[in-house]
Amino acid sequence: MLVTFLGCGDGFSVLQGHNSALFEFDETNLCIDFPESNHLGLHRLGMQLNQIENIFITHLHEDHINGLQKLALFHRVYPGKTKPKLFVPAGLKDDLWQCLRHGLELTTRGKLAFEDYFDIVCVEERFMIAGFTFELVQTLHVPEMLSYGIVCKPHFYFSGDTRLEERFILDVAGEVRTIYHECHMQDDHLPSHTSLDELLTLPEAVQEKLILMHYVDDYLDWGTREEFHAKHKVRLAEPLVRYD
Ligand SMILES: [Zn+2]
Ligand SMILES: [Zn+2]
């Protein structure tokens, strides 16, 4: 399994792509979330939008879904090997179509449905791709908003957008090698995100498993990253680098 961040930026990021990770397996791939900035990220990897075969959506904030309309239209105009399969938490499916339908429903060939663009798999608890099992974990992002992370044992936990759930992180750290965790790196604390200060209170053995994502543009510069890495055990996700 190869992992590449197509973007690691937060919702207001200008210079980095918004947060999204591409997992590549022998025969297929999976993208977690699909912001519009993925188009450029994929282009830089030498890939086309129609090569994306599976997508999982963590929640409906626009920086996580605003590339889906383009992806859907691109696949219709330039069909890839397969119609894209969209794994969507069951409770998000109808609302996701409401976000997308204004640009997808009416076409020159008549009215189309969500299912005309994607093979939709409503996920209750888990789904499988290429022999790997991905379990949904509900996260604490915004009160009453459905939002999810994913555990793929024994490989990784991917937090999506969330506040820190310390008990869960301590438990899951015993079951996976890597934890991709969102991190609001600025000094102000946001009630819907996890701050660096909070992550630095975790035991060192857990911090060593942490790769931070969904962070502000201030850390793009090589020198700033080096300085950060010299000071901390946690690591910053590096965009467009293929990790094994
Ligand atoms: Zn976000
Ligand atoms: Zn969000």
mmCIF file of C-alpha atoms and ligand atoms in Angstrom:
data_model
loop_
_atom_site.group_PDB
_atom_site.id
_atom_site.type_symbol
_atom_site.label_atom_id
_atom_site.label_comp_id
_atom_site.label_asym_id
_atom_site.label_seq_id
_atom_site.Cartn_x
_atom_site.Cartn_y
_atom_site.Cartn_z
ATOM 1 C CA MET A 1 0.000 0.000 0.000
ATOM 2 C CA LEU A 2 1.461 3.362 -1.035
ATOM 3 C CA VAL A 3 0.170 6.564 0.563
ATOM 4 C CA THR A 4 0.431 9.991 -1.043
ATOM 5 C CA PHE A 5 -1.040 13.196 0.303
ATOM 6 C CA LEU A 6 -2.485 15.067 -2.656
ATOM 7 C CA GLY A 7 -2.803 17.970 -0.255
ATOM 8 C CA CYS A 8 -2.253 18.542 3.473
ATOM 9 C CA GLY A 9 -3.727 22.032 3.771
ATOM 10 C CA ASP A 10 -6.495 23.151 6.065
ATOM 11 C CA GLY A 11 -9.825 24.585 4.939
ATOM 12 C CA PHE A 12 -8.394 28.054 4.279
ATOM 13 C CA SER A 13 -5.151 26.946 2.703
ATOM 14 C CA VAL A 14 -4.147 28.842 -0.449
ATOM 15 C CA LEU A 15 -0.758 27.374 -1.328
ATOM 16 C CA GLN A 16 -1.253 23.713 -0.444
ATOM 17 C CA GLY A 17 -3.997 21.484 -1.695
ATOM 18 C CA HIS A 18 -6.771 20.808 0.795
ATOM 19 C CA ASN A 19 -6.353 17.676 2.841
ATOM 20 C CA SER A 20 -6.706 14.414 0.917
ATOM 21 C CA ALA A 21 -4.763 11.151 0.790
ATOM 22 C CA LEU A 22 -4.410 8.714 -2.081
ATOM 23 C CA PHE A 23 -3.862 5.058 -1.166
ATOM 24 C CA GLU A 24 -2.540 2.910 -3.997
ATOM 25 C CA PHE A 25 -2.865 -0.880 -3.980
ATOM 26 C CA ASP A 26 -1.657 -3.427 -6.551
ATOM 27 C CA GLU A 27 -4.780 -3.242 -8.702
ATOM 28 C CA THR A 28 -6.724 -0.202 -7.555
ATOM 29 C CA ASN A 29 -6.657 2.944 -5.436
ATOM 30 C CA LEU A 30 -8.642 4.872 -2.835
ATOM 31 C CA CYS A 31 -8.814 8.586 -2.236
ATOM 32 C CA ILE A 32 -9.925 9.831 1.159
ATOM 33 C CA ASP A 33 -11.942 12.990 0.515
ATOM 34 C CA PHE A 34 -11.905 14.814 -2.781
ATOM 35 C CA PRO A 35 -11.209 18.569 -2.767
ATOM 36 C CA GLU A 36 -10.863 20.411 -6.071
ATOM 37 C CA SER A 37 -7.128 20.854 -5.421
ATOM 38 C CA ASN A 38 -6.703 17.102 -5.993
ATOM 39 C CA HIS A 39 -6.815 17.773 -9.718
ATOM 40 C CA LEU A 40 -3.486 19.614 -9.599
ATOM 41 C CA GLY A 41 -2.016 17.104 -7.121
ATOM 42 C CA LEU A 42 -2.908 14.195 -9.407
ATOM 43 C CA HIS A 43 -1.595 16.076 -12.435
ATOM 44 C CA ARG A 44 1.745 16.552 -10.658
ATOM 45 C CA LEU A 45 1.838 12.782 -10.017
ATOM 46 C CA GLY A 46 1.184 12.181 -13.706
ATOM 47 C CA MET A 47 -2.341 10.927 -13.064
ATOM 48 C CA GLN A 48 -5.725 11.828 -14.523
ATOM 49 C CA LEU A 49 -8.967 12.293 -12.611
ATOM 50 C CA ASN A 50 -10.449 9.251 -14.348
ATOM 51 C CA GLN A 51 -7.799 7.009 -12.779
ATOM 52 C CA ILE A 52 -9.364 7.446 -9.336
ATOM 53 C CA GLU A 53 -11.354 4.279 -8.707
ATOM 54 C CA ASN A 54 -12.578 4.556 -5.101
ATOM 55 C CA ILE A 55 -13.357 7.562 -2.947
ATOM 56 C CA PHE A 56 -14.312 7.758 0.698
ATOM 57 C CA ILE A 57 -15.889 10.925 2.089
ATOM 58 C CA THR A 58 -15.262 11.789 5.759
ATOM 59 C CA HIS A 59 -17.755 14.675 6.054
ATOM 60 C CA LEU A 60 -19.400 17.410 4.035
ATOM 61 C CA HIS A 61 -17.302 20.531 4.663
ATOM 62 C CA GLU A 62 -16.529 21.946 1.248
ATOM 63 C CA ASP A 63 -12.739 21.588 1.503
ATOM 64 C CA HIS A 64 -13.322 17.799 1.586
ATOM 65 C CA ILE A 65 -15.842 17.439 -1.228
ATOM 66 C CA ASN A 66 -15.520 20.392 -3.593
ATOM 67 C CA GLY A 67 -13.743 18.339 -6.263
ATOM 68 C CA LEU A 68 -16.405 15.649 -6.562
ATOM 69 C CA GLN A 69 -18.463 17.451 -9.176
ATOM 70 C CA LYS A 70 -15.448 17.848 -11.427
ATOM 71 C CA LEU A 71 -14.415 14.232 -10.841
ATOM 72 C CA ALA A 72 -17.924 13.021 -11.733
ATOM 73 C CA LEU A 73 -18.093 15.101 -14.919
ATOM 74 C CA PHE A 74 -14.561 14.153 -15.977
ATOM 75 C CA HIS A 75 -15.383 10.441 -15.653
ATOM 76 C CA ARG A 76 -18.521 10.945 -17.794
ATOM 77 C CA VAL A 77 -16.626 12.786 -20.531
ATOM 78 C CA TYR A 78 -13.441 10.699 -20.358
ATOM 79 C CA PRO A 79 -14.450 7.337 -18.875
ATOM 80 C CA GLY A 80 -11.714 5.533 -16.983
ATOM 81 C CA LYS A 81 -11.269 1.791 -16.500
ATOM 82 C CA THR A 82 -14.167 1.760 -14.046
ATOM 83 C CA LYS A 83 -16.964 4.033 -12.933
ATOM 84 C CA PRO A 84 -15.755 5.620 -9.674
ATOM 85 C CA LYS A 85 -16.997 3.897 -6.553
ATOM 86 C CA LEU A 86 -18.078 6.294 -3.838
ATOM 87 C CA PHE A 87 -17.998 4.964 -0.299
ATOM 88 C CA VAL A 88 -20.157 7.303 1.700
ATOM 89 C CA PRO A 89 -21.229 6.994 5.336
ATOM 90 C CA ALA A 90 -24.911 6.061 5.156
ATOM 91 C CA GLY A 91 -26.080 9.189 6.981
ATOM 92 C CA LEU A 92 -24.317 11.509 4.519
ATOM 93 C CA LYS A 93 -25.513 10.149 1.197
ATOM 94 C CA ASP A 94 -28.640 12.261 0.671
ATOM 95 C CA ASP A 95 -27.008 15.471 1.873
ATOM 96 C CA LEU A 96 -23.972 14.844 -0.337
ATOM 97 C CA TRP A 97 -26.203 14.543 -3.407
ATOM 98 C CA GLN A 98 -27.900 17.787 -2.401
ATOM 99 C CA CYS A 99 -24.455 19.441 -2.401
ATOM 100 C CA LEU A 100 -23.599 18.029 -5.824
ATOM 101 C CA ARG A 101 -26.856 17.792 -7.746
ATOM 102 C CA HIS A 102 -27.102 21.441 -8.809
ATOM 103 C CA GLY A 103 -24.222 20.880 -11.207
ATOM 104 C CA LEU A 104 -24.840 17.243 -12.084
ATOM 105 C CA GLU A 105 -28.545 16.536 -12.301
ATOM 106 C CA LEU A 106 -29.458 18.435 -15.477
ATOM 107 C CA THR A 107 -27.437 17.558 -18.567
ATOM 108 C CA THR A 108 -27.754 17.842 -22.347
ATOM 109 C CA ARG A 109 -28.668 14.140 -22.303
ATOM 110 C CA GLY A 110 -31.458 14.535 -19.783
ATOM 111 C CA LYS A 111 -31.758 14.289 -16.037
ATOM 112 C CA LEU A 112 -29.151 12.175 -14.288
ATOM 113 C CA ALA A 113 -29.089 10.676 -10.801
ATOM 114 C CA PHE A 114 -26.269 10.333 -8.255
ATOM 115 C CA GLU A 115 -25.944 6.659 -9.288
ATOM 116 C CA ASP A 116 -25.342 7.615 -12.928
ATOM 117 C CA TYR A 117 -22.041 9.180 -11.905
ATOM 118 C CA PHE A 118 -20.856 6.889 -9.121
ATOM 119 C CA ASP A 119 -21.274 3.342 -7.916
ATOM 120 C CA ILE A 120 -22.461 4.318 -4.478
ATOM 121 C CA VAL A 121 -21.752 2.178 -1.468
ATOM 122 C CA CYS A 122 -23.451 3.369 1.717
ATOM 123 C CA VAL A 123 -21.157 2.416 4.559
ATOM 124 C CA GLU A 124 -22.538 1.618 8.000
ATOM 125 C CA GLU A 125 -19.486 0.224 9.764
ATOM 126 C CA ARG A 126 -16.782 -0.898 7.377
ATOM 127 C CA PHE A 127 -15.845 -1.479 3.766
ATOM 128 C CA MET A 128 -13.168 -3.466 1.967
ATOM 129 C CA ILE A 129 -10.873 -2.620 -0.906
ATOM 130 C CA ALA A 130 -8.070 -4.845 -2.235
ATOM 131 C CA GLY A 131 -8.280 -7.120 0.802
ATOM 132 C CA PHE A 132 -7.895 -4.253 3.292
ATOM 133 C CA THR A 133 -10.675 -3.501 5.769
ATOM 134 C CA PHE A 134 -11.521 0.121 6.531
ATOM 135 C CA GLU A 135 -13.570 0.693 9.670
ATOM 136 C CA LEU A 136 -15.499 3.889 10.240
ATOM 137 C CA VAL A 137 -14.938 5.830 13.436
ATOM 138 C CA GLN A 138 -17.313 8.667 14.198
ATOM 139 C CA THR A 139 -15.348 11.792 15.118
ATOM 140 C CA LEU A 140 -16.063 14.896 17.202
ATOM 141 C CA HIS A 141 -15.743 17.694 14.697
ATOM 142 C CA VAL A 142 -18.824 19.936 14.854
ATOM 143 C CA PRO A 143 -21.719 19.157 17.233
ATOM 144 C CA GLU A 144 -24.490 17.177 15.492
ATOM 145 C CA MET A 145 -22.558 17.067 12.195
ATOM 146 C CA LEU A 146 -21.737 13.551 11.033
ATOM 147 C CA SER A 147 -17.991 13.185 10.507
ATOM 148 C CA TYR A 148 -15.770 10.121 10.300
ATOM 149 C CA GLY A 149 -12.250 8.828 10.481
ATOM 150 C CA ILE A 150 -11.009 5.465 9.230
ATOM 151 C CA VAL A 151 -9.044 2.674 10.889
ATOM 152 C CA CYS A 152 -7.204 0.165 8.716
ATOM 153 C CA LYS A 153 -5.561 -2.300 11.094
ATOM 154 C CA PRO A 154 -2.667 -2.857 11.535
ATOM 155 C CA HIS A 155 -1.661 -0.081 9.165
ATOM 156 C CA PHE A 156 -3.171 3.283 10.053
ATOM 157 C CA TYR A 157 -5.813 5.486 11.583
ATOM 158 C CA PHE A 158 -6.832 8.525 9.520
ATOM 159 C CA SER A 159 -8.628 11.041 11.708
ATOM 160 C CA GLY A 160 -10.448 13.247 9.217
ATOM 161 C CA ASP A 161 -11.434 16.543 10.856
ATOM 162 C CA THR A 162 -11.900 16.185 14.599
ATOM 163 C CA ARG A 163 -11.192 17.428 18.063
ATOM 164 C CA LEU A 164 -8.757 15.269 19.967
ATOM 165 C CA GLU A 165 -10.302 12.125 21.417
ATOM 166 C CA GLU A 166 -7.460 11.196 23.703
ATOM 167 C CA ARG A 167 -8.855 7.886 24.985
ATOM 168 C CA PHE A 168 -9.484 6.657 21.462
ATOM 169 C CA ILE A 169 -6.033 7.724 20.209
ATOM 170 C CA LEU A 170 -4.313 5.957 23.097
ATOM 171 C CA ASP A 171 -6.261 2.772 22.299
ATOM 172 C CA VAL A 172 -5.874 2.852 18.538
ATOM 173 C CA ALA A 173 -2.137 3.604 18.843
ATOM 174 C CA GLY A 174 -1.765 0.038 20.152
ATOM 175 C CA GLU A 175 -3.354 -1.353 16.998
ATOM 176 C CA VAL A 176 -1.870 0.621 14.106
ATOM 177 C CA ARG A 177 1.591 1.676 12.955
ATOM 178 C CA THR A 178 0.702 5.189 11.802
ATOM 179 C CA ILE A 179 -1.805 7.806 12.886
ATOM 180 C CA TYR A 180 -2.629 10.506 10.363
ATOM 181 C CA HIS A 181 -4.115 13.211 12.553
ATOM 182 C CA GLU A 182 -5.456 16.615 11.677
ATOM 183 C CA CYS A 183 -3.744 19.509 13.434
ATOM 184 C CA HIS A 184 -4.589 23.170 13.737
ATOM 185 C CA MET A 185 -1.048 24.567 14.062
ATOM 186 C CA GLN A 186 -1.890 28.207 14.792
ATOM 187 C CA ASP A 187 -1.808 29.631 18.309
ATOM 188 C CA ASP A 188 -5.555 30.144 18.537
ATOM 189 C CA HIS A 189 -7.545 27.048 19.515
ATOM 190 C CA LEU A 190 -10.544 26.137 17.389
ATOM 191 C CA PRO A 191 -13.391 24.236 19.036
ATOM 192 C CA SER A 192 -13.798 21.974 15.990
ATOM 193 C CA HIS A 193 -10.152 20.988 15.479
ATOM 194 C CA THR A 194 -7.169 19.542 17.361
ATOM 195 C CA SER A 195 -4.349 21.855 18.378
ATOM 196 C CA LEU A 196 -0.654 20.987 18.307
ATOM 197 C CA ASP A 197 -0.469 21.635 22.065
ATOM 198 C CA GLU A 198 -3.029 18.906 22.668
ATOM 199 C CA LEU A 199 -1.200 16.368 20.503
ATOM 200 C CA LEU A 200 2.048 17.146 22.315
ATOM 201 C CA THR A 201 0.463 16.021 25.609
ATOM 202 C CA LEU A 202 0.221 12.444 24.264
ATOM 203 C CA PRO A 203 2.871 9.906 25.352
ATOM 204 C CA GLU A 204 6.058 10.045 23.242
ATOM 205 C CA ALA A 205 5.494 6.530 21.907
ATOM 206 C CA VAL A 206 2.164 7.726 20.503
ATOM 207 C CA GLN A 207 3.625 10.984 19.188
ATOM 208 C CA GLU A 208 6.159 8.947 17.201
ATOM 209 C CA LYS A 209 3.270 7.427 15.252
ATOM 210 C CA LEU A 210 1.682 10.777 14.439
ATOM 211 C CA ILE A 211 1.776 12.329 10.997
ATOM 212 C CA LEU A 212 0.059 15.706 11.041
ATOM 213 C CA MET A 213 -2.213 16.790 8.232
ATOM 214 C CA HIS A 214 -4.810 19.502 7.496
ATOM 215 C CA TYR A 215 -2.398 22.238 8.621
ATOM 216 C CA VAL A 216 -1.790 25.876 7.795
ATOM 217 C CA ASP A 217 0.404 27.032 4.888
ATOM 218 C CA ASP A 218 3.111 28.437 7.233
ATOM 219 C CA TYR A 219 5.009 25.122 7.217
ATOM 220 C CA LEU A 220 5.551 24.779 3.487
ATOM 221 C CA ASP A 221 9.044 26.175 3.586
ATOM 222 C CA TRP A 222 11.768 23.502 3.953
ATOM 223 C CA GLY A 223 13.633 25.392 6.706
ATOM 224 C CA THR A 224 10.509 25.845 8.814
ATOM 225 C CA ARG A 225 9.705 22.158 8.506
ATOM 226 C CA GLU A 226 13.252 21.164 9.490
ATOM 227 C CA GLU A 227 13.054 23.422 12.509
ATOM 228 C CA PHE A 228 9.730 21.888 13.489
ATOM 229 C CA HIS A 229 11.019 18.337 13.054
ATOM 230 C CA ALA A 230 14.130 19.081 15.111
ATOM 231 C CA LYS A 231 11.904 20.160 17.993
ATOM 232 C CA HIS A 232 9.173 17.500 17.898
ATOM 233 C CA LYS A 233 8.624 13.765 17.550
ATOM 234 C CA VAL A 234 5.468 14.246 15.502
ATOM 235 C CA ARG A 235 5.944 14.581 11.732
ATOM 236 C CA LEU A 236 4.284 16.800 9.152
ATOM 237 C CA ALA A 237 2.699 15.058 6.189
ATOM 238 C CA GLU A 238 4.611 15.949 3.046
ATOM 239 C CA PRO A 239 2.463 16.618 -0.009
ATOM 240 C CA LEU A 240 3.011 14.502 -3.146
ATOM 241 C CA VAL A 241 5.567 12.145 -1.554
ATOM 242 C CA ARG A 242 4.708 8.440 -1.940
ATOM 243 C CA TYR A 243 5.052 6.707 1.431
ATOM 244 C CA ASP A 244 5.214 2.921 1.716
HETATM 245 ZN ZN ZN B 1 -11.363 20.360 6.733
HETATM 246 ZN ZN ZN B 2 -14.351 19.909 8.493
#
